[in-house]
XYZ file of C-alpha atoms in Angstrom:
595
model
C 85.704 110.028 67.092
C 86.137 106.126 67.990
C 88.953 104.221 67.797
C 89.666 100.955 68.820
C 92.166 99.947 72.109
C 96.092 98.860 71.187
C 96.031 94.955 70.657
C 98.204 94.934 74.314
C 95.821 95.870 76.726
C 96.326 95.037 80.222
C 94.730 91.945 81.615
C 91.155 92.446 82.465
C 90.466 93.524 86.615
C 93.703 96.255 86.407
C 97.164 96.261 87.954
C 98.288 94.440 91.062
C 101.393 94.198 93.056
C 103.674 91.439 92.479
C 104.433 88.361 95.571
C 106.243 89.220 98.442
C 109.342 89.110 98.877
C 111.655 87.387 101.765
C 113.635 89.184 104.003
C 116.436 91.008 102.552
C 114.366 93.263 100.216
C 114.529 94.990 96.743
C 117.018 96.369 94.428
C 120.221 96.779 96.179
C 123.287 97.064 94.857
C 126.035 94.373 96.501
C 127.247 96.059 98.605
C 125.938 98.769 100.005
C 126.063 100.209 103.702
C 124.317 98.716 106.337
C 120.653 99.910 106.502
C 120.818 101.098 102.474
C 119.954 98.114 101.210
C 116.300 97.811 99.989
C 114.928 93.680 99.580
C 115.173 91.352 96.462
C 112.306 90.013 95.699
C 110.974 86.695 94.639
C 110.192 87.109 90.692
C 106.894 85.962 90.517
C 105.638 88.041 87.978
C 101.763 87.182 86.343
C 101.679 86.033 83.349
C 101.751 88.700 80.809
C 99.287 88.515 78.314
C 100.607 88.165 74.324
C 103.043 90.329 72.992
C 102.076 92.716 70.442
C 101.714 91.657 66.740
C 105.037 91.735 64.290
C 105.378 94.877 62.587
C 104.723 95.378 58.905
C 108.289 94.546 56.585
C 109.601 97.938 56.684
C 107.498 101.063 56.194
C 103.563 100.318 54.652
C 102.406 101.108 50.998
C 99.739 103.070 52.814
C 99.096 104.959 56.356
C 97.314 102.015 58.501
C 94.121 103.059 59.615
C 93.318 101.814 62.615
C 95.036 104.284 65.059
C 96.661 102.572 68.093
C 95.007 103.857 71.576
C 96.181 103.330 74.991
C 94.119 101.193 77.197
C 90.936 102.505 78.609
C 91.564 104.319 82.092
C 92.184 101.360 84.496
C 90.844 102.390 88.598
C 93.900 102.873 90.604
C 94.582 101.734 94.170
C 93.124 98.614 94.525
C 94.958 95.632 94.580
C 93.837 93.543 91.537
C 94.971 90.802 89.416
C 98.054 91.464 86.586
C 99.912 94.834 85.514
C 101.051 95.421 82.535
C 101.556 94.262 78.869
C 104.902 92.401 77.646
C 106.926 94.664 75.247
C 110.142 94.643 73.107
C 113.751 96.468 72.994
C 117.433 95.914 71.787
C 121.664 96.126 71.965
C 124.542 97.147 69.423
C 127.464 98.425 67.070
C 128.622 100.308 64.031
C 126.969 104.015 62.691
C 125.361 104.127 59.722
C 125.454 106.656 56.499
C 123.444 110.104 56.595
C 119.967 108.562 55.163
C 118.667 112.572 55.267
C 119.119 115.552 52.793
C 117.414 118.400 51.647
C 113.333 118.369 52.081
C 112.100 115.876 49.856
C 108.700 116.205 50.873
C 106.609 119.261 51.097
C 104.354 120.160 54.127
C 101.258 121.654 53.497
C 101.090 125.445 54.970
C 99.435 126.509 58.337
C 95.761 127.330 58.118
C 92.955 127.853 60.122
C 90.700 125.093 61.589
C 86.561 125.001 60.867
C 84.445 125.228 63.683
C 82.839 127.167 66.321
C 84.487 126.449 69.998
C 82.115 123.486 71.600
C 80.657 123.633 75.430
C 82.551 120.447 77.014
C 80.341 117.009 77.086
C 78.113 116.334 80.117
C 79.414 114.651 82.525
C 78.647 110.514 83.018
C 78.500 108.420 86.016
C 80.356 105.195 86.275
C 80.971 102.607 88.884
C 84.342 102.436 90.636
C 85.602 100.338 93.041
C 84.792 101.077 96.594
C 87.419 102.265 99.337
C 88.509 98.994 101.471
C 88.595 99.924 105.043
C 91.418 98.031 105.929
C 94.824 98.901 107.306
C 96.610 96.479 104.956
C 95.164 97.471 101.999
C 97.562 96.838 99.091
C 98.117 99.963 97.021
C 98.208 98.770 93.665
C 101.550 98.879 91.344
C 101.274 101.148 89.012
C 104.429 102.801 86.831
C 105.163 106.513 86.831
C 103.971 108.870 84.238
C 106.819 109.399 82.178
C 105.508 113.776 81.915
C 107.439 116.202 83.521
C 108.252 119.926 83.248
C 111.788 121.674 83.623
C 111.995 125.307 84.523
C 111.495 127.977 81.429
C 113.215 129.634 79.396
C 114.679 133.002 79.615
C 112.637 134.195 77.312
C 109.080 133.882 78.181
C 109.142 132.589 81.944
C 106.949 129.753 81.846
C 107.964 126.244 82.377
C 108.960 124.451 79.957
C 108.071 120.528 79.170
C 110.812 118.163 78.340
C 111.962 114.914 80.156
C 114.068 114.600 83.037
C 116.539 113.039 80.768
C 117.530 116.288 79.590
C 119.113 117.412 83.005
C 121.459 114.565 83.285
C 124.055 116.752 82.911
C 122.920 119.149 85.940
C 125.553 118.844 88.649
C 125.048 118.179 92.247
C 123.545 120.787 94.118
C 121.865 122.441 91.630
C 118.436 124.146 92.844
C 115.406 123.381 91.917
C 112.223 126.229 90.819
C 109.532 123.741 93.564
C 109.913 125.207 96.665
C 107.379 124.009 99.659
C 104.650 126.383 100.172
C 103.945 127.292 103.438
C 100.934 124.676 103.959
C 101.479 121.420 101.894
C 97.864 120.177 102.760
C 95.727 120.687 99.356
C 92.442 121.168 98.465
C 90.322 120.645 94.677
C 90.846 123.378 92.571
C 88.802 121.784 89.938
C 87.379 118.729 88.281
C 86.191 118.268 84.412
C 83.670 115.799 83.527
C 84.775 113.620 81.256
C 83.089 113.330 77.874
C 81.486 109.997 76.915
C 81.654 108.713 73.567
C 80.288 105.726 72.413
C 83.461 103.961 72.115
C 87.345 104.732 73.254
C 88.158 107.817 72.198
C 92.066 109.743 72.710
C 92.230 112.420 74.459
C 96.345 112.269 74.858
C 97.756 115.767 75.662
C 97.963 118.151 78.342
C 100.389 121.065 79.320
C 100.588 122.915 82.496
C 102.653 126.537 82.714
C 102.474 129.574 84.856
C 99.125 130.676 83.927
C 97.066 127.910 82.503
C 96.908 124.241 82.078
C 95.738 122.829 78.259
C 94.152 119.532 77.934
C 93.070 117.884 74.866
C 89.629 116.910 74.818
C 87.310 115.292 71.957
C 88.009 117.078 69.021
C 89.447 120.631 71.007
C 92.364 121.855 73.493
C 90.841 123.622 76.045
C 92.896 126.079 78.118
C 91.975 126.147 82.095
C 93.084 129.069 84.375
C 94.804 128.059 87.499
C 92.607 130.114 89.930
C 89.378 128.151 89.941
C 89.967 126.050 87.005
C 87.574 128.080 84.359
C 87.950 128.208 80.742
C 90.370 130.856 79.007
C 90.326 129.427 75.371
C 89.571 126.766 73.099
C 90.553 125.511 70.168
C 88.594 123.556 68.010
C 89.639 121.091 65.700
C 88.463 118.971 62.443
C 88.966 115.658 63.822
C 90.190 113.249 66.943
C 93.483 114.122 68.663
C 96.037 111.380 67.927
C 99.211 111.961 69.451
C 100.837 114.962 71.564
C 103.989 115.997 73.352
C 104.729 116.563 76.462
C 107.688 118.973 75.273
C 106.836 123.024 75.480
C 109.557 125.539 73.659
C 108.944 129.348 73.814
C 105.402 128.750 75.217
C 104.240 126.341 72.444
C 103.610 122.703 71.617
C 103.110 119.817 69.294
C 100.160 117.478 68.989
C 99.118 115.300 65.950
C 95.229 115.146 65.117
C 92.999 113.892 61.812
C 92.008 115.599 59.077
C 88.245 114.816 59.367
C 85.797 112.907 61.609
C 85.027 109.542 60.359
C 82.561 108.537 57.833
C 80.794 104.820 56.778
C 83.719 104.926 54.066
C 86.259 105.837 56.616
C 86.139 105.236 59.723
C 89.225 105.181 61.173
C 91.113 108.695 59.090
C 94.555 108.445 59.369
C 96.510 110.646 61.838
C 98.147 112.838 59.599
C 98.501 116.333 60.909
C 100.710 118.082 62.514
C 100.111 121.092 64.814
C 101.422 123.688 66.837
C 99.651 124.952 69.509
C 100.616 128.632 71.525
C 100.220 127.888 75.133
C 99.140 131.265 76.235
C 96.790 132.758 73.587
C 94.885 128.959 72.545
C 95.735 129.970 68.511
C 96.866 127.113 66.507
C 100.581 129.092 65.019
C 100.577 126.095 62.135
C 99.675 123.019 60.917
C 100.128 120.742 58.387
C 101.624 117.227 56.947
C 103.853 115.257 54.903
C 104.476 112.840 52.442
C 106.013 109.858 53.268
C 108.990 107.645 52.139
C 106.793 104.740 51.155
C 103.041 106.640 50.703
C 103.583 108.414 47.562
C 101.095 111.356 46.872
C 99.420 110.389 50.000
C 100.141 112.642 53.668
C 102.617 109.944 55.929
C 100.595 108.436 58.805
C 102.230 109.541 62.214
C 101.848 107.971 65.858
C 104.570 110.161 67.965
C 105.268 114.011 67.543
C 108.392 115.686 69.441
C 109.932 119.064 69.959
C 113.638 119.783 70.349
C 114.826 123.450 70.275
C 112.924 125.124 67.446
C 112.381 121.872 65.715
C 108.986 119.651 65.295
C 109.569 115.889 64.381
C 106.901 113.538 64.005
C 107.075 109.870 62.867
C 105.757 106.178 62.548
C 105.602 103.407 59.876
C 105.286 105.552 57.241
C 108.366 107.510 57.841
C 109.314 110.810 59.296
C 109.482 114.602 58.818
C 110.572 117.857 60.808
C 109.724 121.325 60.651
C 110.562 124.838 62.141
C 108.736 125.690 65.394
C 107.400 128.972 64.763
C 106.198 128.951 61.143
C 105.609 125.418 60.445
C 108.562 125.375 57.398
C 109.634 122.027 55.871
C 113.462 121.129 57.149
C 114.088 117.896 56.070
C 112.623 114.369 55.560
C 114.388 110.905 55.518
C 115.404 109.664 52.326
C 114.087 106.442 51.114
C 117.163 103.692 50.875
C 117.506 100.337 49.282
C 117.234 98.899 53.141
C 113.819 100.431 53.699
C 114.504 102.101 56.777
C 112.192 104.578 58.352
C 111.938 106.663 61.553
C 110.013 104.891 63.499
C 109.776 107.681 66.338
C 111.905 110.201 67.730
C 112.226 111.881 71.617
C 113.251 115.453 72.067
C 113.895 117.952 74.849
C 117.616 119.287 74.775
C 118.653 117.215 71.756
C 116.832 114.877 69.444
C 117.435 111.572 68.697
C 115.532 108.799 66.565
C 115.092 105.153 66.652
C 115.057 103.898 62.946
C 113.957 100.894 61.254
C 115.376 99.143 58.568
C 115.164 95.612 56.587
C 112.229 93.902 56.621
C 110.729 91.313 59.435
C 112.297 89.221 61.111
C 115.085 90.371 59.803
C 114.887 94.275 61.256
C 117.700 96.016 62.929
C 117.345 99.246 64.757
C 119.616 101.853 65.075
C 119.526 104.384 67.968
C 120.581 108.047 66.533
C 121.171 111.654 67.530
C 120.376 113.745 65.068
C 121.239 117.814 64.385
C 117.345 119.226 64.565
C 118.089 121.364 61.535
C 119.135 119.336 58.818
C 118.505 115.514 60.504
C 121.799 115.148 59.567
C 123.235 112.100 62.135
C 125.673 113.304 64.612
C 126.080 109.562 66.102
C 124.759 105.967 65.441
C 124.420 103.072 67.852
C 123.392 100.031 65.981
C 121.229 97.608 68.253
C 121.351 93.962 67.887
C 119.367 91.994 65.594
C 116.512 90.235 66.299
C 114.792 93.269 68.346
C 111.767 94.734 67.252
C 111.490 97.412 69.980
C 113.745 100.043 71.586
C 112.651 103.294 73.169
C 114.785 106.470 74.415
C 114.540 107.451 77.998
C 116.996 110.639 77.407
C 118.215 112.505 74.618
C 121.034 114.224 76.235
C 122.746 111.907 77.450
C 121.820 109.066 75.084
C 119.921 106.404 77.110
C 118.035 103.654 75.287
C 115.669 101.703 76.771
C 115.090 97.460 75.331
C 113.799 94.272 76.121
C 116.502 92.070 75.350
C 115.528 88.689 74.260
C 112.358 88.954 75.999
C 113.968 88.865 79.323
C 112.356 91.498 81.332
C 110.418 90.752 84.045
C 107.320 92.155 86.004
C 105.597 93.443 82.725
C 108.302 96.529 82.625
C 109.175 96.059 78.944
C 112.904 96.734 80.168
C 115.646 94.212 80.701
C 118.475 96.822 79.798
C 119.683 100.539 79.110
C 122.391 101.645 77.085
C 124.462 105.108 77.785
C 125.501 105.784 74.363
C 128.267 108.752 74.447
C 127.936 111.273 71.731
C 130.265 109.033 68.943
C 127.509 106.374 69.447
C 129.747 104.219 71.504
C 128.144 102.388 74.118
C 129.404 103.765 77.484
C 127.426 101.423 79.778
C 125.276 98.898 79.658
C 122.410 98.587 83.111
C 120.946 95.539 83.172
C 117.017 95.303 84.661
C 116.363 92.266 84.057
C 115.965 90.754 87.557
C 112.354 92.485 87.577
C 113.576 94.533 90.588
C 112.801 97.769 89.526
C 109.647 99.665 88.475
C 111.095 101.372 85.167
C 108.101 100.775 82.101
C 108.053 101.215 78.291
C 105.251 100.926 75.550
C 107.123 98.916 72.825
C 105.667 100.575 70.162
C 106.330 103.800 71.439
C 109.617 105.460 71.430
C 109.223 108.231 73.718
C 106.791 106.672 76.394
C 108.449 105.746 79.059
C 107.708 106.476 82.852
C 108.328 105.820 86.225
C 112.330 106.780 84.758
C 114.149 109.606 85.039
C 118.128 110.924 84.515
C 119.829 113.259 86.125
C 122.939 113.909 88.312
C 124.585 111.482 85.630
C 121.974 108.697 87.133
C 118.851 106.877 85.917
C 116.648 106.819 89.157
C 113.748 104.078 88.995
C 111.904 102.510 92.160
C 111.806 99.043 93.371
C 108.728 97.430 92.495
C 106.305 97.458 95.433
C 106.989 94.852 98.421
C 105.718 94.266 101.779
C 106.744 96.514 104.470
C 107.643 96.691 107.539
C 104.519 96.678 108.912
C 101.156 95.652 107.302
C 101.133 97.836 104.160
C 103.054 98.122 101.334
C 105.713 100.430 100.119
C 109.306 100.501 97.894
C 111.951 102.508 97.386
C 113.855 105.154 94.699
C 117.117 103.781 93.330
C 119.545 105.152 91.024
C 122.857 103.630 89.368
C 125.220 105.441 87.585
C 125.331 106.504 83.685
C 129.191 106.376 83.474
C 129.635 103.149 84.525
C 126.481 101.196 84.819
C 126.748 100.508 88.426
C 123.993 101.029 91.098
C 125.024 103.444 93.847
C 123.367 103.453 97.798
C 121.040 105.840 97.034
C 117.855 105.161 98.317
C 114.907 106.868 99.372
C 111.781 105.207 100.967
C 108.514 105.695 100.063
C 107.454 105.118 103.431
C 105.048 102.778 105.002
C 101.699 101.958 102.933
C 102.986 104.592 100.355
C 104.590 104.089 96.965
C 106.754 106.295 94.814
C 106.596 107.137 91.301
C 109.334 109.546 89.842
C 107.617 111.846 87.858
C 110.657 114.066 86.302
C 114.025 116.069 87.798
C 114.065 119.442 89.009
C 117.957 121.252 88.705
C 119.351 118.190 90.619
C 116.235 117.195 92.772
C 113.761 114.446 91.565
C 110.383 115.732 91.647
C 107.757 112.432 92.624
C 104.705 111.110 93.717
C 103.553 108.879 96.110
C 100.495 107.213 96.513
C 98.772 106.826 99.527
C 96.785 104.459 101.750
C 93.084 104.000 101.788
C 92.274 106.751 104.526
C 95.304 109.353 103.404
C 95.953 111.674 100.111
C 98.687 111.223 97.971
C 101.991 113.126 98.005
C 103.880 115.281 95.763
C 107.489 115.280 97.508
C 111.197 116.841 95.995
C 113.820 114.627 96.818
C 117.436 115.843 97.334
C 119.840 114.233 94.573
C 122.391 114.315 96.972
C 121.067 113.449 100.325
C 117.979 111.847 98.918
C 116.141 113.638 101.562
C 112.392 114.022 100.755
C 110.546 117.691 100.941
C 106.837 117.606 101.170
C 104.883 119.325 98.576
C 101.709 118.470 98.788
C 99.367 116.169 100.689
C 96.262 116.097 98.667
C 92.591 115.507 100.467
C 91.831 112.445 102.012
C 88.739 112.204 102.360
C 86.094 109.719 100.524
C 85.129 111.845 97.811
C 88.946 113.277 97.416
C 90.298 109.928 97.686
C 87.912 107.877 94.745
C 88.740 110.743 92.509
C 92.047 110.788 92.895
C 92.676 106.809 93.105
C 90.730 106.927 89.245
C 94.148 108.033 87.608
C 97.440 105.765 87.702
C 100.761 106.978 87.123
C 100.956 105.297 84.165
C 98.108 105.308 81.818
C 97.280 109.043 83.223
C 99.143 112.684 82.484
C 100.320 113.740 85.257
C 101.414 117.512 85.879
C 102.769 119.022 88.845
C 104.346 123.065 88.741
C 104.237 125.788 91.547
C 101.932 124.342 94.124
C 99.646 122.749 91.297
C 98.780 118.916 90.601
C 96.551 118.059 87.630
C 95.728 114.164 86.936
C 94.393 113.515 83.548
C 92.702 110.328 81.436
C 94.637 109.854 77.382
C 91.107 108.069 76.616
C 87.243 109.015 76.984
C 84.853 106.354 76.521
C 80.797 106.538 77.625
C 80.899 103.851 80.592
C 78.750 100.651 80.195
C 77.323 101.060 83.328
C 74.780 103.420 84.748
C 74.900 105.291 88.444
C 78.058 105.501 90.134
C 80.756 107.646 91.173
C 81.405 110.724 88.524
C 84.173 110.669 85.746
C 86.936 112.969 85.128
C 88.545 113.887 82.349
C 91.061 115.689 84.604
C 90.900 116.267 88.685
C 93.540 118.937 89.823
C 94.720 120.195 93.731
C 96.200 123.301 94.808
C 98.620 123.909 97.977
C 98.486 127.287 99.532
């Protein structure tokens, strides 16, 4: 199934690093401890290209059609021109009523899917940028992806997805499940070809546990053992995968996918369906949709899907709707009001909160919520100021919002402040970004799409954006500042020379990350102490030429990254057949493993 890119697309020729700075470096807090300071940087961002259109006056009569895609899978490691795509947030005040009650909507019950499980498409060559030979070699800047996994539960062992921002309440010292095997130095385990439709296609979605990583492909979730990377299950679906978690609860997950493949009448179906997916057997539990606030007999159009506990939340401009984990029951929908709000997307993991919408344009305000998973019921409301279109959530528990405050951020991050809301929906702290210091990114439309951001240890830890270093490469640093108070602390921890660092998620009190390499090295996968902010290596994955142009094909940022027990899998959110013939091959996913 086609669908067209997002109207903010990254400038044509990729991601590049921003000017050097002077002496003095990035990021630091004033003051800090001799040798602890990392530069500040001349803010030369590029110019970002235009911001994304205004949204509709409150939720549409009808589920838009055209689905919004992330950009088609930029090469990564190259130093290139532009990085990014300008985006929109908030700040804020009073709560507001309870706009949820009983279900007012039905959802349709679980049933099976049509279809007989499809070989994967052949694989398609494409040309990619060749390896520069040089020692100063500028390793492109490029945001963290914003997918992590915390250890499992109890009750079934595996690992289970959810931000970092639900461990911000982990104290110091507390362990981590990555230990360092006894050789870091990796080798392939496997790499997919990537399917080639005619045009961009998603493919957003994968999951890695104990025994097998899931990865969404063109209209099927395959699963993939973690020995040598064969096939275990499949599941095949009616139509185009349009939205996914990266949250796992007892060993299942949430991903949103059409009803049908297009047809001349249609061809763009609305992403309407909800489903639940068990992690170890491939079976779909349930799925199903909604009606929405504004769409009358019609199924609501949704662009983000959650998990939080044993509840499923999806939502968009059409509204929003939750339902129980394990049998795919209707729990509650918001009501309809005379200020035609709407959740415009929620974020899970150990509690679940909402950004909603209400008024019309440009006239909006946005209110940041928590809400009880059960009933949707607000348990606190932070009001953001108006005049913001865009906020996103970078934790649940704690509260940590995420906006672009009068357009002010810099570099292309889409974040000139968080807000630490404590759980009355007072704002605790305020952490202003706005120099363009610091590598933190969100999608404005997108509440829970974050990266290269994590909380923990009652911190938000971000990197520097890359600089020059000491020698002839480039290179930056992990920061943190405080959630109680809003100040940065001397943490640091340096990527090291011609390597840069991309927080991927926290593990107990350690931040698990990765670090791109140089031209003639791997990359890294390395724990970092929350305490000492002492780095443990991993994994070193291959560097050689082959190694090395597979691995520099997926950024940090527009990839889904997923690193558990020795294992590293790198995967593409969009498939499209490549315009030109010959080349290096494409992967929908390349994955290492450290013995």
């Amino acid at each position: 199934m086609s669908t067209p890119p997002p109207p903010n697309q990254p400038p044509a020729g990729g991601f590049g690093a921003p000017t050097d700075p002077p002496p003095g470096g990035f990021g630091a807090p004033p003051p800090a401890p001799p040798n602890m300071q990392p530069p500040v940087p001349q803010q030369q961002p590029p110019a970002p290209p235009a911001a994304p259109p205004a949204p509709p006056a409150g939720p549409p009569q009808q589920p838009p059609t055209a689905p919004q895609q992330p950009p088609a899978q930029p090469a990564y490691g190259y130093p290139q021109q532009g990085y990014g795509y300008p985006q929109q947030g908030a700040p804020g005040g009073p709560a507001a009523p309870n706009p949820y009650g009983a279900p007012t909507a039905p959802m349709h019950a679980a049933q099976p899917l049509p279809g007989t499980p499809q070989g994967p498409s052949g694989s398609e060559k494409r040309t990619q940028l060749m390896i520069v030979g040089a020692a100063a070699l500028a390793i492109v800047l490029i945001v963290a992806g914003g997918f992590w996994y915390a250890s499992g539960s109890a009750d079934d062992g595996e690992p289970q997805a959810g931000p970092s921002a639900s461990t911000g309440a982990a104290p110091a010292g507390t362990p981590g499940s990555e230990k360092a095997p006894a050789n870091p130095k990796a080798r392939v385990l496997y790499n997919h070809p990537s399917p080639a439709p005619e045009e961009s296609t998603s493919v957003k979605g994968s999951w890695l546990t104990d025994s097998v990583y899931a990865k969404s492909d063109i209209g099927k979730i395959v699963g993939y053992n973690l020995v040598d990377g064969g096939k275990k299950w499949e599941l095949p679906l009616p139509g185009e995968i349009c939205g996914a978690t990266k949250h796992v609860s007892d060993n299942k997950t949430a991903f949103l996918f059409r009803a049908s493949q297009p047809t001349p009448e249609v061809k763009y179906p609305p992403c309407t369906e909800v489903g639940v997916l068990d992690l170890t057997t491939g079976k779909l539990v349930w799925s199903g949709n909604a009606k929405g606030s504004a769409t009358g007999d019609r199924p609501a159009n949704f662009d983000e899907v959650t998990i939080s506990g044993n509840t499923v939340a999806a939502g968009g401009t059409s509204g929003g709707a939750a339902w129980n984990l394990a049998d795919g029951k209707s729990l509650w929908t918001p009501k309809a009001d005379a200020e035609g709000c709407y959740d415009s997307g929620y974020a899970g993991g150990e509690a679940l909160a909402v950004i909603r919408k209400c008024g019309r344009h440009p006239n909006q305000t946005l209110q940041a919520q928590t809400l009880d998973p059960a009933t949707g019921a607000p348990t606190s409301s932070y009001k953001l100021s108006e005049g913001i279109e865009w906020a996103s959530i970078i934790s649940t528990k704690p509260l940590v919002v995420a906006a672009d405050v009068g357009k002010t951020a810099k570099n292309a991050t889409g974040i000139s402040d968080l807000f630490v809301v404590d759980p009355k929906g007072e704002l605790k702290s305020r952490i202003s970004l706005a120099s363009g210091n610091f590598g933190g990114k969100c999608r404005s439309t997108e509440v829970e799409m974050c990266s290269n951001i994590v909380v923990g240890n009652g911190k938000v830890y971000l990197p520097s954006i890359e600089h020059q270093g000491q020698e002839s490469g480039r290179t930056n640093e992990l920061l943190s500042f405080e959630l109680e108070t809003g100040k940065q602390t001397t943490d640091r921890s340096d990527a090291g020379e011609r390597y840069t660092m991309y927080p991927l998620r926290m593990d107990g009190s350690n931040i698990i990350a990765y670090k791109s390499g140089p031209y003639d090295k791997g990359g890294q996968v390395v724990s970092i102490d929350g305490t000492t902010m002492k780095q443990t290596l991993l994994m070193e994955t291959p560097g050689d030429r082959a190694a090395k142009k597979a691995e520099i094909a997926f950024s940090p940022e527009f990839s889904e990254f997923r690193y558990h027990n020795g294992k590293l899998f790198m995967s593409r959110t969009t498939a499209r057949k490549s315009s030109i013939s010959g080349g290096d091959p494409d992967y929908l996913f390349v994955s290492y493993t450290a013995s």
